[in-house]
mmCIF file of C-alpha atoms and ligand atoms in Angstrom:
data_model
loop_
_atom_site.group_PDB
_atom_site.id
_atom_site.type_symbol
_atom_site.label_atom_id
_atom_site.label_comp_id
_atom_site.label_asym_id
_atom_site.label_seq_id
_atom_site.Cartn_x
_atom_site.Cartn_y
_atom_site.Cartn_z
ATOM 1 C CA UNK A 26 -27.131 -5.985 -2.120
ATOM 2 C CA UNK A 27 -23.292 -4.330 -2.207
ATOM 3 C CA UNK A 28 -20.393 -6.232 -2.751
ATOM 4 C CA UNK A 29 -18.020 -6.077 -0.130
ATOM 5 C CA UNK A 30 -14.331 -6.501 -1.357
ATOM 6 C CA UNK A 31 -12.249 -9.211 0.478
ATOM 7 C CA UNK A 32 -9.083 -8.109 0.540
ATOM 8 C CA UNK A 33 -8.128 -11.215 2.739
ATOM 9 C CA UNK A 34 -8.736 -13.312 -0.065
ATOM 10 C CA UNK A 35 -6.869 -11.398 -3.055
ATOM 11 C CA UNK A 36 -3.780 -11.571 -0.642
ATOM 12 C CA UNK A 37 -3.840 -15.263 -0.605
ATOM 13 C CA UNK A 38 -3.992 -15.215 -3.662
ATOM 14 C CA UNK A 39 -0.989 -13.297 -4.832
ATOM 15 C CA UNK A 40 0.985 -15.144 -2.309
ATOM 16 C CA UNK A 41 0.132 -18.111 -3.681
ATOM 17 C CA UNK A 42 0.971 -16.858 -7.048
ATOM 18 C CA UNK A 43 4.594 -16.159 -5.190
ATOM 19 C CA UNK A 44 5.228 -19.866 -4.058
ATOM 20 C CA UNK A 45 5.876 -21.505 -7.461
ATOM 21 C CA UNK A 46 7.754 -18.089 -8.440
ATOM 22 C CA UNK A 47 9.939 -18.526 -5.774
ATOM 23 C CA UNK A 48 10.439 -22.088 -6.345
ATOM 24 C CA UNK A 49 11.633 -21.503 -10.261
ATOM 25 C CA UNK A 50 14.455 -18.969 -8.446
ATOM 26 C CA UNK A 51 15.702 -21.637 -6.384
ATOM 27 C CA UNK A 52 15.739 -24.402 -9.442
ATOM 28 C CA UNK A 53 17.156 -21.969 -12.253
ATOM 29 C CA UNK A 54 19.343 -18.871 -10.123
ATOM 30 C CA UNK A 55 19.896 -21.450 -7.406
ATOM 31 C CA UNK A 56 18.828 -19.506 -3.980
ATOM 32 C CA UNK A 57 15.567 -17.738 -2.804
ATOM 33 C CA UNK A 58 14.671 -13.802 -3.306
ATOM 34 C CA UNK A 59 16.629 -11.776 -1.033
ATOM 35 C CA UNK A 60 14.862 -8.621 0.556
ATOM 36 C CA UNK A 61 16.592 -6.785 3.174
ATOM 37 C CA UNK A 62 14.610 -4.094 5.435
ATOM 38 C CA UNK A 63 16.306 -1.358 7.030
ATOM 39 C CA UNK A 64 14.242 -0.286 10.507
ATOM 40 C CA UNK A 65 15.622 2.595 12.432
ATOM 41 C CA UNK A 66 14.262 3.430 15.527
ATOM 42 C CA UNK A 67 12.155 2.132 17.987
ATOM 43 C CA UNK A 68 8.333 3.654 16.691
ATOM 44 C CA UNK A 69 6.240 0.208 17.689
ATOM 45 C CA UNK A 70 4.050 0.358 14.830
ATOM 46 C CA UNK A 71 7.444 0.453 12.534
ATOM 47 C CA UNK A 72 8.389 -2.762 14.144
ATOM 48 C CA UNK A 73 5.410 -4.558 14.076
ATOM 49 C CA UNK A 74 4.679 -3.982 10.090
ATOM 50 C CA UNK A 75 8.415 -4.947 9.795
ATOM 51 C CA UNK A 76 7.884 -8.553 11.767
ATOM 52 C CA UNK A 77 4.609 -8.962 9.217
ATOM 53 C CA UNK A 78 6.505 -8.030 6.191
ATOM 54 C CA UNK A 79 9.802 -11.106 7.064
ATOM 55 C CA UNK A 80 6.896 -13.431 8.615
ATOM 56 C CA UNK A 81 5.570 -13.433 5.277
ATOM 57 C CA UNK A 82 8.641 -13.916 3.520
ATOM 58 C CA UNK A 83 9.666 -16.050 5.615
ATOM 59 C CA UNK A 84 6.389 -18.079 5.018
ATOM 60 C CA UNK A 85 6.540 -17.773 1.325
ATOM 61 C CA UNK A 86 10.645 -18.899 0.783
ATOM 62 C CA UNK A 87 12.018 -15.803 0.456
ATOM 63 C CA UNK A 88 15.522 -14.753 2.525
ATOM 64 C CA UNK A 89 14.980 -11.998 4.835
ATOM 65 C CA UNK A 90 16.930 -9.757 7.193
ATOM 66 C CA UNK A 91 16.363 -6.980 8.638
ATOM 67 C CA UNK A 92 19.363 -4.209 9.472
ATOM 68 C CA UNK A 93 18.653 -1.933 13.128
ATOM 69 C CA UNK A 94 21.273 0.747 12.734
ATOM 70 C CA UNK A 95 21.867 2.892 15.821
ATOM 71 C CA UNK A 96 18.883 4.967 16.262
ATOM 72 C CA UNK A 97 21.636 8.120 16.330
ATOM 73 C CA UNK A 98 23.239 6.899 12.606
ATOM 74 C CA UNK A 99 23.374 9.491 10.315
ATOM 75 C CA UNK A 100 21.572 10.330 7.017
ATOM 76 C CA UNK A 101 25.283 9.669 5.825
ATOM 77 C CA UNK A 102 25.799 6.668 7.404
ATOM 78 C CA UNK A 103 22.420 5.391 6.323
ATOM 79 C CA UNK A 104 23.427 6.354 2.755
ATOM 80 C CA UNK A 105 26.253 4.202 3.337
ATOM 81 C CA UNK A 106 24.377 1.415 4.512
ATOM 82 C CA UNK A 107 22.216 1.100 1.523
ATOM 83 C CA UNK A 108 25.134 1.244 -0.853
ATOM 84 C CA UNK A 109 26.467 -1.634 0.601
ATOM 85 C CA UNK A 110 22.825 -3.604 0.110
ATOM 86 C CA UNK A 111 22.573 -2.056 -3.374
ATOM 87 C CA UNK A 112 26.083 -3.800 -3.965
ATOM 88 C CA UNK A 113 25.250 -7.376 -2.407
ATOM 89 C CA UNK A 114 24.231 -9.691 -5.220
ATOM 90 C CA UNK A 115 21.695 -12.201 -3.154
ATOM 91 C CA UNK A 116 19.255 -9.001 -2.107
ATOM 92 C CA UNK A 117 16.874 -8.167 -4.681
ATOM 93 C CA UNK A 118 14.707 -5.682 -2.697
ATOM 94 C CA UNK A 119 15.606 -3.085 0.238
ATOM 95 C CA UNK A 120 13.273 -1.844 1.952
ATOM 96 C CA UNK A 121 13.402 1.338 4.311
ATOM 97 C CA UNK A 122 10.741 1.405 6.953
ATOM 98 C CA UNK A 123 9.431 4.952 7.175
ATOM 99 C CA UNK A 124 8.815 7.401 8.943
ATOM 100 C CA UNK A 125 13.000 7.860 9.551
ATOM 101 C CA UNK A 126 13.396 9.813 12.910
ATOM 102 C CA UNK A 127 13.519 13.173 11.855
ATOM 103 C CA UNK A 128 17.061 14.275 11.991
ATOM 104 C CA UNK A 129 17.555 11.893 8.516
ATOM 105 C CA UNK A 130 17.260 13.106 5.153
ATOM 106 C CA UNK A 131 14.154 10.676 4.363
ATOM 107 C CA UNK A 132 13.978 11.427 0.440
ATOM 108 C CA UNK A 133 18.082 11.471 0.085
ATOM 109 C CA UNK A 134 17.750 7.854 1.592
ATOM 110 C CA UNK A 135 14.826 6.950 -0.800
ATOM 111 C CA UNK A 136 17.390 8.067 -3.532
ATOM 112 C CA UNK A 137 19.833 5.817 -2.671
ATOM 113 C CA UNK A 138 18.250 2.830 -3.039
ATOM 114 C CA UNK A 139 18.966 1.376 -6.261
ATOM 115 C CA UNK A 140 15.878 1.324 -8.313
ATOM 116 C CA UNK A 141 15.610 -2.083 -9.603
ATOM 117 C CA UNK A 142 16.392 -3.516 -5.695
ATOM 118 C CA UNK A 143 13.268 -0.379 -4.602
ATOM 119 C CA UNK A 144 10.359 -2.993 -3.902
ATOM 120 C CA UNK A 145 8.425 0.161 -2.376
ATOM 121 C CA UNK A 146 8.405 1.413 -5.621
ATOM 122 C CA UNK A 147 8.702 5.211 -4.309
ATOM 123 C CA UNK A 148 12.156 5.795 -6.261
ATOM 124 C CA UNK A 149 11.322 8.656 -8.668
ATOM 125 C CA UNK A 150 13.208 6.176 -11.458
ATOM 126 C CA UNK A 151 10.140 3.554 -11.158
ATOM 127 C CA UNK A 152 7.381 6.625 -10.752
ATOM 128 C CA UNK A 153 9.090 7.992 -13.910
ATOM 129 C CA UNK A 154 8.212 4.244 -15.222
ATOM 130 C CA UNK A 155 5.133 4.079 -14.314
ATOM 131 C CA UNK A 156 4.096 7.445 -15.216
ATOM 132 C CA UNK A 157 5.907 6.362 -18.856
ATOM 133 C CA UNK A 158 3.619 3.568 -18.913
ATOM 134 C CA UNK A 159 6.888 1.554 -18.992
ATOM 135 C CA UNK A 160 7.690 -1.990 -16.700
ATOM 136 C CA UNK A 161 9.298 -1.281 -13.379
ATOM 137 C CA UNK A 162 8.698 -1.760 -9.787
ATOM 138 C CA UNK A 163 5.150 -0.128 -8.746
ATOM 139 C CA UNK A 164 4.248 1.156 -5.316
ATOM 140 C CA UNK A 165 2.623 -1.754 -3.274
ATOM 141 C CA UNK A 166 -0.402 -0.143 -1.739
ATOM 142 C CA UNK A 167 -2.222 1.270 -4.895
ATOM 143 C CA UNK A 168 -0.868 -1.444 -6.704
ATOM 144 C CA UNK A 169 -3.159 -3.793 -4.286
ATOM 145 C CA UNK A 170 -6.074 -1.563 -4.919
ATOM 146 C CA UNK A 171 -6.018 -2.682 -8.882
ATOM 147 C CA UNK A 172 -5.500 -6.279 -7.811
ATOM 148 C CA UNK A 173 -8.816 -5.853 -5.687
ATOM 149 C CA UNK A 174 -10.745 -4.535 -8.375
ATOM 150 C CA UNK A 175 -9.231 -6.875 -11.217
ATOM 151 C CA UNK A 176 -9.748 -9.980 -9.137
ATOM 152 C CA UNK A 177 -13.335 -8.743 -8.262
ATOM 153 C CA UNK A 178 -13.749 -8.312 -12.352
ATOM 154 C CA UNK A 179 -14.249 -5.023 -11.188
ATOM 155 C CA UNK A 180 -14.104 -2.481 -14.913
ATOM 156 C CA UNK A 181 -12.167 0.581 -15.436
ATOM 157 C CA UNK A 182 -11.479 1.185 -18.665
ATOM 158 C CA UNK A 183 -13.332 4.246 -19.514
ATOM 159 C CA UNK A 184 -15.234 4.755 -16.411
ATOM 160 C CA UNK A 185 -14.539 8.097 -13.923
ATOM 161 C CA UNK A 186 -12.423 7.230 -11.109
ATOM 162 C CA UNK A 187 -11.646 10.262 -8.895
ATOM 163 C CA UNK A 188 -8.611 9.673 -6.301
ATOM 164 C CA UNK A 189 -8.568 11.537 -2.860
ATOM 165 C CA UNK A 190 -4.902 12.460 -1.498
ATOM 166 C CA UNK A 191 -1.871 13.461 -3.651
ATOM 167 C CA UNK A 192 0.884 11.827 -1.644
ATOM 168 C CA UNK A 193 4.199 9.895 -3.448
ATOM 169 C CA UNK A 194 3.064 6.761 -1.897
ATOM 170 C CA UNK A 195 -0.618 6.514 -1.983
ATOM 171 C CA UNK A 196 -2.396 9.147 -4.241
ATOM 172 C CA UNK A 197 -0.522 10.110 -7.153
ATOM 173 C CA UNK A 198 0.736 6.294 -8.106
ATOM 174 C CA UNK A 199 -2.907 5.356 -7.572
ATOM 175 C CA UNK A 200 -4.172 7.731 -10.300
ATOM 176 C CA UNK A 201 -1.414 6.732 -12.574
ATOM 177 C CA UNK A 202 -1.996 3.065 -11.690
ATOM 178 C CA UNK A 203 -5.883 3.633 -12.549
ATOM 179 C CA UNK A 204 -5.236 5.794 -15.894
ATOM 180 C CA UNK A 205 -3.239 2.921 -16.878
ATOM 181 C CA UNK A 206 -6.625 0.871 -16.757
ATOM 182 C CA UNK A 207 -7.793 3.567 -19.170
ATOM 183 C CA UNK A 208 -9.975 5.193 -15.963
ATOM 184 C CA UNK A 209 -10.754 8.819 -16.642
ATOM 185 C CA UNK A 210 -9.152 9.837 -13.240
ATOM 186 C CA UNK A 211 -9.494 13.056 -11.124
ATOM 187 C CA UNK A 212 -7.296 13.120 -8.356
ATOM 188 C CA UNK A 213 -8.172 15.447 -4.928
ATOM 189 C CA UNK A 214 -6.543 16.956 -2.753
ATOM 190 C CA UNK A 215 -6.967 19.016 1.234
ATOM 191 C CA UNK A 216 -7.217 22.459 -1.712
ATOM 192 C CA UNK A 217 -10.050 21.097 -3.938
ATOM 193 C CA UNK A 218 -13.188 23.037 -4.324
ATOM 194 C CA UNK A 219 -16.036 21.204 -3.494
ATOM 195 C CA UNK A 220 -14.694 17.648 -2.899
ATOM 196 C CA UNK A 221 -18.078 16.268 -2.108
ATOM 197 C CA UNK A 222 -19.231 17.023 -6.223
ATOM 198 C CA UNK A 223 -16.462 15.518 -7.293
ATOM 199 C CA UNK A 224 -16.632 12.944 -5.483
ATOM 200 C CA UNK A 225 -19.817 12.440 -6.575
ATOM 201 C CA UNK A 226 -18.869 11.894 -9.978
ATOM 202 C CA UNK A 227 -16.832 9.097 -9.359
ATOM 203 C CA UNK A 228 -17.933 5.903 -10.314
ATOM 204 C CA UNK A 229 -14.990 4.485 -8.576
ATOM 205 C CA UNK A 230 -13.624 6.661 -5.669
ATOM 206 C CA UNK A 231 -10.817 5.948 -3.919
ATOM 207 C CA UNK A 232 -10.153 7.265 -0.737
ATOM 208 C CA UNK A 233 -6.214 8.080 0.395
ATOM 209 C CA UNK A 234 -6.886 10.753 3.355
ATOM 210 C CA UNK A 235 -5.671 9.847 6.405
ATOM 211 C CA UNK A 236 -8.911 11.055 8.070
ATOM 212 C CA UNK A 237 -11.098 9.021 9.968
ATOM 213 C CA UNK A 238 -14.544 8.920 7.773
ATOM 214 C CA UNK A 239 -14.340 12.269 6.556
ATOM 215 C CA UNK A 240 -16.175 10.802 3.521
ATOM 216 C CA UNK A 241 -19.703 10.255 4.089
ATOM 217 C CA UNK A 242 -23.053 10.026 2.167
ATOM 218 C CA UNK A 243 -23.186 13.316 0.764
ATOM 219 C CA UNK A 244 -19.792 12.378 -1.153
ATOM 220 C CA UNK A 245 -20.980 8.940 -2.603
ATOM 221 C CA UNK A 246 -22.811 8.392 -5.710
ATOM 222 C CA UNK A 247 -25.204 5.686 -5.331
ATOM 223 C CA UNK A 248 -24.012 2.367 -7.194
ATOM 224 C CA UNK A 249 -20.049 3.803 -7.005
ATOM 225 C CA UNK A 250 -17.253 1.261 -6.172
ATOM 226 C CA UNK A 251 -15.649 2.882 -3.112
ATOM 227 C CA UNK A 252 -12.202 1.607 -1.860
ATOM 228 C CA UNK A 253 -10.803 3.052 1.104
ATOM 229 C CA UNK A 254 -6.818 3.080 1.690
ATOM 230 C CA UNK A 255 -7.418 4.891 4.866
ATOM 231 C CA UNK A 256 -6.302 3.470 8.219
ATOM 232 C CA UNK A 257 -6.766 5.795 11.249
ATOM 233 C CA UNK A 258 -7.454 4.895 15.176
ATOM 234 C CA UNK A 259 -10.332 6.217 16.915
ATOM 235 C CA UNK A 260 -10.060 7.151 20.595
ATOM 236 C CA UNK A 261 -12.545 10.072 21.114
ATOM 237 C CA UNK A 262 -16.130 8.652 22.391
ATOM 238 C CA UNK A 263 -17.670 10.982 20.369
ATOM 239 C CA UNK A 264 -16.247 10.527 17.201
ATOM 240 C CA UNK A 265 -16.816 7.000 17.990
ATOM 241 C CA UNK A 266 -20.963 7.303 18.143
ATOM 242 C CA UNK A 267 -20.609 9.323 14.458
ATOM 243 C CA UNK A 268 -18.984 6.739 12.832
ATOM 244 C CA UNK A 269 -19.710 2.729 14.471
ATOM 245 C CA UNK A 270 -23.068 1.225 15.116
ATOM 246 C CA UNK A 271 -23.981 -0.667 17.859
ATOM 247 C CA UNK A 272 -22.090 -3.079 17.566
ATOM 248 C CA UNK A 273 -18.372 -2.207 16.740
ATOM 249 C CA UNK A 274 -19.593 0.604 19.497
ATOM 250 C CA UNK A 275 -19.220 -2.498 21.912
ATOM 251 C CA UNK A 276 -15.976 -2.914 21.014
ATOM 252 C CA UNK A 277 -14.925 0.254 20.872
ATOM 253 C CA UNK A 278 -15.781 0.708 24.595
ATOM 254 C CA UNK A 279 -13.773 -2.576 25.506
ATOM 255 C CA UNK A 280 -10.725 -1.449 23.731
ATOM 256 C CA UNK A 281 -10.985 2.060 24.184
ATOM 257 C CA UNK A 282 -9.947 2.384 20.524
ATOM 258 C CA UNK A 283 -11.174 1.406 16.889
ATOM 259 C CA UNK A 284 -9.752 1.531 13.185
ATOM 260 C CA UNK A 285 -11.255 2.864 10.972
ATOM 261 C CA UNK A 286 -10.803 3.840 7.077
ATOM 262 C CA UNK A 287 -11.338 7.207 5.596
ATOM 263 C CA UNK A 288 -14.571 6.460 4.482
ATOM 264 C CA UNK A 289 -17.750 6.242 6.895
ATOM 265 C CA UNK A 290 -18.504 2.539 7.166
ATOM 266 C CA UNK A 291 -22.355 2.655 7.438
ATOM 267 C CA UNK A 292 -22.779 5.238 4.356
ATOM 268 C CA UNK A 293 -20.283 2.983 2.150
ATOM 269 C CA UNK A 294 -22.214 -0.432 2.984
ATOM 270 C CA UNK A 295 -25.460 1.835 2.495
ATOM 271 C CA UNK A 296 -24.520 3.072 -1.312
ATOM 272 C CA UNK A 297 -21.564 1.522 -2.944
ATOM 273 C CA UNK A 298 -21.985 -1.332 -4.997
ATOM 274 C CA UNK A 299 -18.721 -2.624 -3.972
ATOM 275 C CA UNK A 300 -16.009 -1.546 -1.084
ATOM 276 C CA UNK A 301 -13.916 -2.629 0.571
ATOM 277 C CA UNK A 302 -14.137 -2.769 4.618
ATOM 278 C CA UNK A 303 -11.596 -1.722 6.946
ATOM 279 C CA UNK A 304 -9.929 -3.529 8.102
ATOM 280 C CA UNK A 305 -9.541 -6.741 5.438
ATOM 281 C CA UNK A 306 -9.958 -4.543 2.415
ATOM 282 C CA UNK A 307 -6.379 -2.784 1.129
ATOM 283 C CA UNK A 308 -4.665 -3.085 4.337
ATOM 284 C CA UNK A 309 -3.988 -7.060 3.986
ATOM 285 C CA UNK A 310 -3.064 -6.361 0.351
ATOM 286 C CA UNK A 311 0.384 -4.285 0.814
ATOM 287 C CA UNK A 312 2.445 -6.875 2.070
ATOM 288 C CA UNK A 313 1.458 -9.382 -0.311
ATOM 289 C CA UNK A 314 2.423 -7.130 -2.897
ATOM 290 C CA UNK A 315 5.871 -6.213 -1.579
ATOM 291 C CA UNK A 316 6.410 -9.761 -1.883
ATOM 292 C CA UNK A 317 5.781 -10.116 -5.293
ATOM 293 C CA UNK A 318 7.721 -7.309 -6.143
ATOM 294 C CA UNK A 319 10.227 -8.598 -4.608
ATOM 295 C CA UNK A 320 10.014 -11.933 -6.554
ATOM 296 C CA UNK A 321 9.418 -9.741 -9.591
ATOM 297 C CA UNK A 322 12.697 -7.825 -8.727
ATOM 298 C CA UNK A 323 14.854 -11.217 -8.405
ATOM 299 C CA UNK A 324 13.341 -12.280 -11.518
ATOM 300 C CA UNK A 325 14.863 -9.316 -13.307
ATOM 301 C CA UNK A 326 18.134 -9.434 -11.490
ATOM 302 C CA UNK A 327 18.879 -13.129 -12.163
ATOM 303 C CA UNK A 328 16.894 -13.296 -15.768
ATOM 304 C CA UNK A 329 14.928 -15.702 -14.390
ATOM 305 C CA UNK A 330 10.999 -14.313 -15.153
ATOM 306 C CA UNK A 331 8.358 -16.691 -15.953
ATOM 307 C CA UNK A 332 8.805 -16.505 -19.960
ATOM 308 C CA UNK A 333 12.492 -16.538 -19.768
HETATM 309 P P1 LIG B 8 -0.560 11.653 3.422
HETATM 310 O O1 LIG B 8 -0.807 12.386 4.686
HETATM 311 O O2 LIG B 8 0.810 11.595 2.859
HETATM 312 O O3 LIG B 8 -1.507 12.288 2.272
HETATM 313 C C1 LIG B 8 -2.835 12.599 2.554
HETATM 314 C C2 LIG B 8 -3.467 13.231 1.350
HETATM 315 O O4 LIG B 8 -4.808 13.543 1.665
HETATM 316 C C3 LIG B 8 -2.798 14.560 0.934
HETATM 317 O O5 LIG B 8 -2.648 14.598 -0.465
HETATM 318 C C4 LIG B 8 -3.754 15.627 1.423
HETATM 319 O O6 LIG B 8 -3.828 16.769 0.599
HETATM 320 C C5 LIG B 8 -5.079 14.892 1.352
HETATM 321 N N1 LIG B 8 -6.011 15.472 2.315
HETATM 322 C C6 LIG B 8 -5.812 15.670 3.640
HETATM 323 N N2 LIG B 8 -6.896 16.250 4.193
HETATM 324 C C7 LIG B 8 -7.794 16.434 3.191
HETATM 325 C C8 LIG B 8 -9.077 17.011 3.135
HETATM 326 N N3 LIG B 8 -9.704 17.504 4.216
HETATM 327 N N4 LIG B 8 -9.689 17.028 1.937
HETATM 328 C C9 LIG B 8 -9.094 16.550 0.829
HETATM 329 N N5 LIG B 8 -7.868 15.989 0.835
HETATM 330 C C10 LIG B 8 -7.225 15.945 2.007
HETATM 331 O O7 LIG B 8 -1.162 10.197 3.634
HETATM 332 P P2 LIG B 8 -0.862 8.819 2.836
HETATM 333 O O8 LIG B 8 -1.173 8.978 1.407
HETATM 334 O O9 LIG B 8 0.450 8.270 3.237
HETATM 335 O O10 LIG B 8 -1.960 7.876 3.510
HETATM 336 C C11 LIG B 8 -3.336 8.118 3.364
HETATM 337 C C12 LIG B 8 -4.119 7.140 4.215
HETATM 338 O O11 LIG B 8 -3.862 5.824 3.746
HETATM 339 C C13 LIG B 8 -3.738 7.139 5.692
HETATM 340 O O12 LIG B 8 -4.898 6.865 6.463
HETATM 341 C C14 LIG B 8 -2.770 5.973 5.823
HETATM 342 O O13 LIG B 8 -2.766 5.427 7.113
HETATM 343 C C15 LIG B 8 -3.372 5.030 4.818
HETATM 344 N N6 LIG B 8 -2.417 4.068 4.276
HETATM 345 C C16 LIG B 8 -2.801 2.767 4.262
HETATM 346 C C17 LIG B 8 -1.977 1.805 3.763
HETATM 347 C C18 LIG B 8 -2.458 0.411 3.735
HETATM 348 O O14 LIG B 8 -1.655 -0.503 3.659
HETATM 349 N N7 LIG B 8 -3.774 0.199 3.769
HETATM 350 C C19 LIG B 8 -0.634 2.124 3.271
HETATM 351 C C20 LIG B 8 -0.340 3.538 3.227
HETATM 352 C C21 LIG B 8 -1.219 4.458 3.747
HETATM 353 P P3 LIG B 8 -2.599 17.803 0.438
HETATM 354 O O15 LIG B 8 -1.620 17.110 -0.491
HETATM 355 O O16 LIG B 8 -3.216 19.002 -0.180
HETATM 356 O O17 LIG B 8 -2.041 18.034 1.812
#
């Protein structure tokens, strides 16, 4: 019988972890976490992550705002902008909402944000951190991933964990987050020579693609812990009979469209010992962790952290 790994219930978790956190700030620095997220543009999914990410703040005590520059501003004027949150003493975390329309210099804006207020953790200041093994801010999304396996007791020390995707936000943190855990970690990527034997060696393989169940059976070792970071919407009937059973077929045809990870669904249940579903596997776990680096980051600023 496989394990499936609730991501639902790690969140609550960590946000409950959060509440007394936040309650310390407002005894010993005297007001709540500040975070402050920057949304330009109108791209719907952009604004409905950014309404999850200050409902949970909201629900958790921590001050929230979020700044809607004219869609036309400039990568200058952005630049601006986020001096003047770097500068403002009651914001701990900033948080730019990508993508940024394309005429904006996305990584020059990443730059910018001072790196003990960069709760995304994507400044290369914290990657240099974490790839240092030192403290600092860590990207929220692989950082979930670890909390999944850790609260699901989940071993990595010395066991082969092979990461697929390379990206800044997902992939390479993620292998650097797992080699941390002492995992002997491959990572993959769209030029690797046969990625379904390496794959096959993981005994923890974590999926980053952005490809709707591209991995299936033949890339699973029986037994492996599979976690899949992927998120992608189905729309195409026939892609739609290769990947859901009967079932979530039902629902595809109501809705006309599904999610689904980068993993196949049926082969995962079929020979991991443990993955996580998609949705309520990784997914629910990024916000919670942007809160709690955004507690962590107040901590810092006001020298308030739990041993202090
Ligand atoms: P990117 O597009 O930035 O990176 C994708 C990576 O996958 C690249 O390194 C690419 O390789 C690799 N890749 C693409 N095609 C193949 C292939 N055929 N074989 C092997 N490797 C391949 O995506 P992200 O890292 O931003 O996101 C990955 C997935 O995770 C997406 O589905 C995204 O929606 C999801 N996601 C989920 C989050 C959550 O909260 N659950 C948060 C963030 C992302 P190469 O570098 O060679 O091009």
């Amino acid at each position: 019988m496989s394990q499936i790994l609730d991501g639902n219930r790690v969140r609550d978790l960590i946000k409950a972890e959060c509440g007394p956190r936040v309650q310390r700030l407002h005894e010993r620095a005297g007001r709540p976490p500040g975070l402050a997220v920057v949304l330009v543009g109108s791209n719907p999914a952009s604004q409905v992550y950014v309404r999850n990410k200050t409902k949970t703040a909201s629900d958790l005590g921590i001050y929230s705002e979020t700044i809607t520059p004219d869609p036309a501003i400039t990568t200058e004027g952005l630049l601006k902008l986020i001096r003047v949150l770097n500068g403002r003493p009651e914001i701990d975390g900033i948080l730019v909402q990508l993508p940024l329309p394309g005429h904006i210099d996305e990584q020059a804006v990443l730059l910018e944000v001072a790196p003990e207020k960069d709760v995304d953790g994507f400044h290369p200041l914290n990657m240099g951190l974490l790839a240092t093994g030192r403290p600092g801010l860590r990207p929220c999304t692989p950082a979930g991933v670890i909390q999944i396996l850790k609260r699901h007791d989940i071993p990595m020390a010395g066991r082969n964990a092979v990461v697929v995707g390379r990206s800044t936000i997902v992939g390479k943190p993620m292998a650097l987050l797992l080699l941390a855990e002492n995992a002997t970690v491959t990572i993959c990527h769209s030029k690797t020579k046969d990625l379904a034997a390496v794959c096959r060696t993981a005994d923890i393989l974590v999926a980053a693609i952005g490809r709707a169940a591209m991995i299936t059976a033949d890339y699973i070792r029986p037994g492996a812990v599979v976690i899949d970071v992927g998120m992608n919407q189905v729309t195409d009937r026939a892609e739609a009979e290769r990947i859901f059973d009967a079932a979530k077929l039902e629902a595809f045809e109501k809705r006309g469209s599904l999610l689904v990870g980068d993993v196949h669904p049926g082969d995962m249940a079929r020979l991991a010992s443990a993955w996580t579903p998609v949705p309520g596997g990784v997914g629910p776990l990024t916000i919670a962790m942007l809160m709690q680096n955004t507690v962590e980051a107040a901590e810092r600023r006001t020298g308030c952290a739990p041993d202090a």
